[in-house]
PDB file of C-alpha atoms in Angstrom:
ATOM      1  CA  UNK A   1      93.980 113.735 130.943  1.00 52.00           C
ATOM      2  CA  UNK A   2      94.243 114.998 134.395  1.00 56.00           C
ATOM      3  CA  UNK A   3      92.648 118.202 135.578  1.00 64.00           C
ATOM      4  CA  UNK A   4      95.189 120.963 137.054  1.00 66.00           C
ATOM      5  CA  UNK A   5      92.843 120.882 140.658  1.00 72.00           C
ATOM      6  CA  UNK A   6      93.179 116.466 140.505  1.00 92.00           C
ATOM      7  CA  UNK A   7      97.374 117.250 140.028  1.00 95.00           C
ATOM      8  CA  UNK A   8      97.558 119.729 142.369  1.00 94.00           C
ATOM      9  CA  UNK A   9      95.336 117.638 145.069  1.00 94.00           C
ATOM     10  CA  UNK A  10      97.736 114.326 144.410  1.00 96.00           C
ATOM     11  CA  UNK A  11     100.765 116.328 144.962  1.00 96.00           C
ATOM     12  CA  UNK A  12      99.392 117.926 148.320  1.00 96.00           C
ATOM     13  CA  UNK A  13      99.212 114.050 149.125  1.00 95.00           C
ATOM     14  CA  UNK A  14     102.162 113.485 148.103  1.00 96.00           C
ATOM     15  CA  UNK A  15     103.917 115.879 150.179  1.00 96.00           C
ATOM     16  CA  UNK A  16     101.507 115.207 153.155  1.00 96.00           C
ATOM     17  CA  UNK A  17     102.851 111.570 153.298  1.00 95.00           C
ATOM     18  CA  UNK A  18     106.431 111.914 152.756  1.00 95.00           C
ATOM     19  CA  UNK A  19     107.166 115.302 154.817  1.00 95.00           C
ATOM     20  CA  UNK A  20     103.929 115.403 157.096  1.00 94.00           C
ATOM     21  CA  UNK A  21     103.257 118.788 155.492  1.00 89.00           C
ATOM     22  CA  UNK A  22      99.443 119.571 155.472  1.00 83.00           C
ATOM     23  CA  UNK A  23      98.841 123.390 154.675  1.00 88.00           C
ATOM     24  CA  UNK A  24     100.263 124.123 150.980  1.00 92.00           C
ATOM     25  CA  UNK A  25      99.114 127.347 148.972  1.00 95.00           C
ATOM     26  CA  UNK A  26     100.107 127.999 145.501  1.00 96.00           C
ATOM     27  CA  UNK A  27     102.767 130.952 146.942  1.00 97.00           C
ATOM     28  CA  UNK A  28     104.146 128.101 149.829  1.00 96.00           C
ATOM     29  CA  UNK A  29     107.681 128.238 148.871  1.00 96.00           C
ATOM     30  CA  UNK A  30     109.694 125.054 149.253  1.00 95.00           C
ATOM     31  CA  UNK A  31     112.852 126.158 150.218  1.00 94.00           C
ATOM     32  CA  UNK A  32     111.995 129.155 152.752  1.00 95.00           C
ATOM     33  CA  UNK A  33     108.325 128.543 153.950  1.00 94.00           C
ATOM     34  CA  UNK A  34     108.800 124.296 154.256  1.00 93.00           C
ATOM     35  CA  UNK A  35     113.027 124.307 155.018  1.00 94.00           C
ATOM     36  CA  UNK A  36     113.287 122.159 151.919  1.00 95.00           C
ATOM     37  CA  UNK A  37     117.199 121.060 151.760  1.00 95.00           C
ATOM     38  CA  UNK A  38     118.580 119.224 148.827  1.00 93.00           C
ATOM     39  CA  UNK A  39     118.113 115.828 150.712  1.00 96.00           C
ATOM     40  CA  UNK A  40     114.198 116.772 150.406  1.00 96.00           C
ATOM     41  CA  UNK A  41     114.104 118.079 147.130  1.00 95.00           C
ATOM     42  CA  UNK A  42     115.496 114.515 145.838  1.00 95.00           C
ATOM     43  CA  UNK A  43     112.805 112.455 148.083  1.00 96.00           C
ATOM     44  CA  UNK A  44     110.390 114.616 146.302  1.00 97.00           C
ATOM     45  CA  UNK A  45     111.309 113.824 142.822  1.00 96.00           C
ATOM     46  CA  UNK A  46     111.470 110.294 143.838  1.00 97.00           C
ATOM     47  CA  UNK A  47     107.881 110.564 144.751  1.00 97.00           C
ATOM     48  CA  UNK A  48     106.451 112.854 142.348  1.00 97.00           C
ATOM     49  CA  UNK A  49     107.844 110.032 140.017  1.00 97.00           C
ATOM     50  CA  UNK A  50     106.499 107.222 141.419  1.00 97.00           C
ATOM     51  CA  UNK A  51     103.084 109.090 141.416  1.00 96.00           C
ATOM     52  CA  UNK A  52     102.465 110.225 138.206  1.00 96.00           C
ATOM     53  CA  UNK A  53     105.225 108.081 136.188  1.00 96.00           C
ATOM     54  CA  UNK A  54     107.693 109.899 134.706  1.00 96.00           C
ATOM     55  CA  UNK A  55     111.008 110.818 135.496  1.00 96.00           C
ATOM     56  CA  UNK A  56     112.069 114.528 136.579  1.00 95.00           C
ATOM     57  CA  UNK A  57     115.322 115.970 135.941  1.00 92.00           C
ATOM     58  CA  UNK A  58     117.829 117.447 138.516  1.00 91.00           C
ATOM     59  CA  UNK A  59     118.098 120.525 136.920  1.00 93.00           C
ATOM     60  CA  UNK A  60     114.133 121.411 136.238  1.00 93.00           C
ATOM     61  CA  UNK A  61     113.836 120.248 140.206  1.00 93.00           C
ATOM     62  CA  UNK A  62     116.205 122.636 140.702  1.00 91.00           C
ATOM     63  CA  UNK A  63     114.036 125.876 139.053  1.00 94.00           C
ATOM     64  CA  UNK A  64     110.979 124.562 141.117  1.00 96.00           C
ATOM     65  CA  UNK A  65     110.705 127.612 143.641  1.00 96.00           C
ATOM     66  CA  UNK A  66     106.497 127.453 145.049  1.00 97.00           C
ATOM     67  CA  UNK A  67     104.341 124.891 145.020  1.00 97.00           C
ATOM     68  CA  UNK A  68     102.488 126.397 141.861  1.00 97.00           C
ATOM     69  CA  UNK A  69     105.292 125.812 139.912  1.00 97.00           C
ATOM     70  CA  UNK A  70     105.343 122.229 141.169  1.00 97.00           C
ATOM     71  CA  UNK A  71     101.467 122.062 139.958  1.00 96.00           C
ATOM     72  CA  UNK A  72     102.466 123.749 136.652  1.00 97.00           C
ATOM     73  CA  UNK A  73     105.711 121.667 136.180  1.00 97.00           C
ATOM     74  CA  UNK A  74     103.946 118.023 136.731  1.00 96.00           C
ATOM     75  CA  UNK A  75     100.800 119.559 134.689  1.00 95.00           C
ATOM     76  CA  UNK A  76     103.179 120.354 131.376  1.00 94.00           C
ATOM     77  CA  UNK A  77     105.054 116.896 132.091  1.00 91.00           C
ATOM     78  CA  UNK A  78     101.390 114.905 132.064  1.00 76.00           C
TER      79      UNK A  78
END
């Protein structure tokens, strides 16, 4: 089982690879502290699910506001 610190590290790669995006805190909101649009929030499922293998749903993407609750949301789905 993965450790919440190994998630939240792969998903900080994650969004340093696709987006260029180096500083993330837990409070970094997506939408007004990165200027996440709905084009970006799809490229991110897309590679949160090739990451860590399982599929993420629209509507949960949709209720991901920081990038805690991305940590928290890919922790509950592992």
């Amino acid at each position: 089982m993965n450790s919440e610190k190994t998630i939240e590290d792969r998903l900080k790669t994650v969004i340093k690879e696709k987006f260029g995006l180096v500083e993330m805190r837990p409070s970094t909101r997506l939408v007004e502290d990165l200027h996440f649009d709905s084009q970006d929030t799809l490229d991110l499922s897309m590679a949160i699910e090739a990451e860590f293998g399982f599929e993420v749903q629209d509507e949960e993407m949709e209720k991901i506001d920081t990038f805690q609750s991305l940590v928290d949301y890919v922790t509950n789905k592992g």
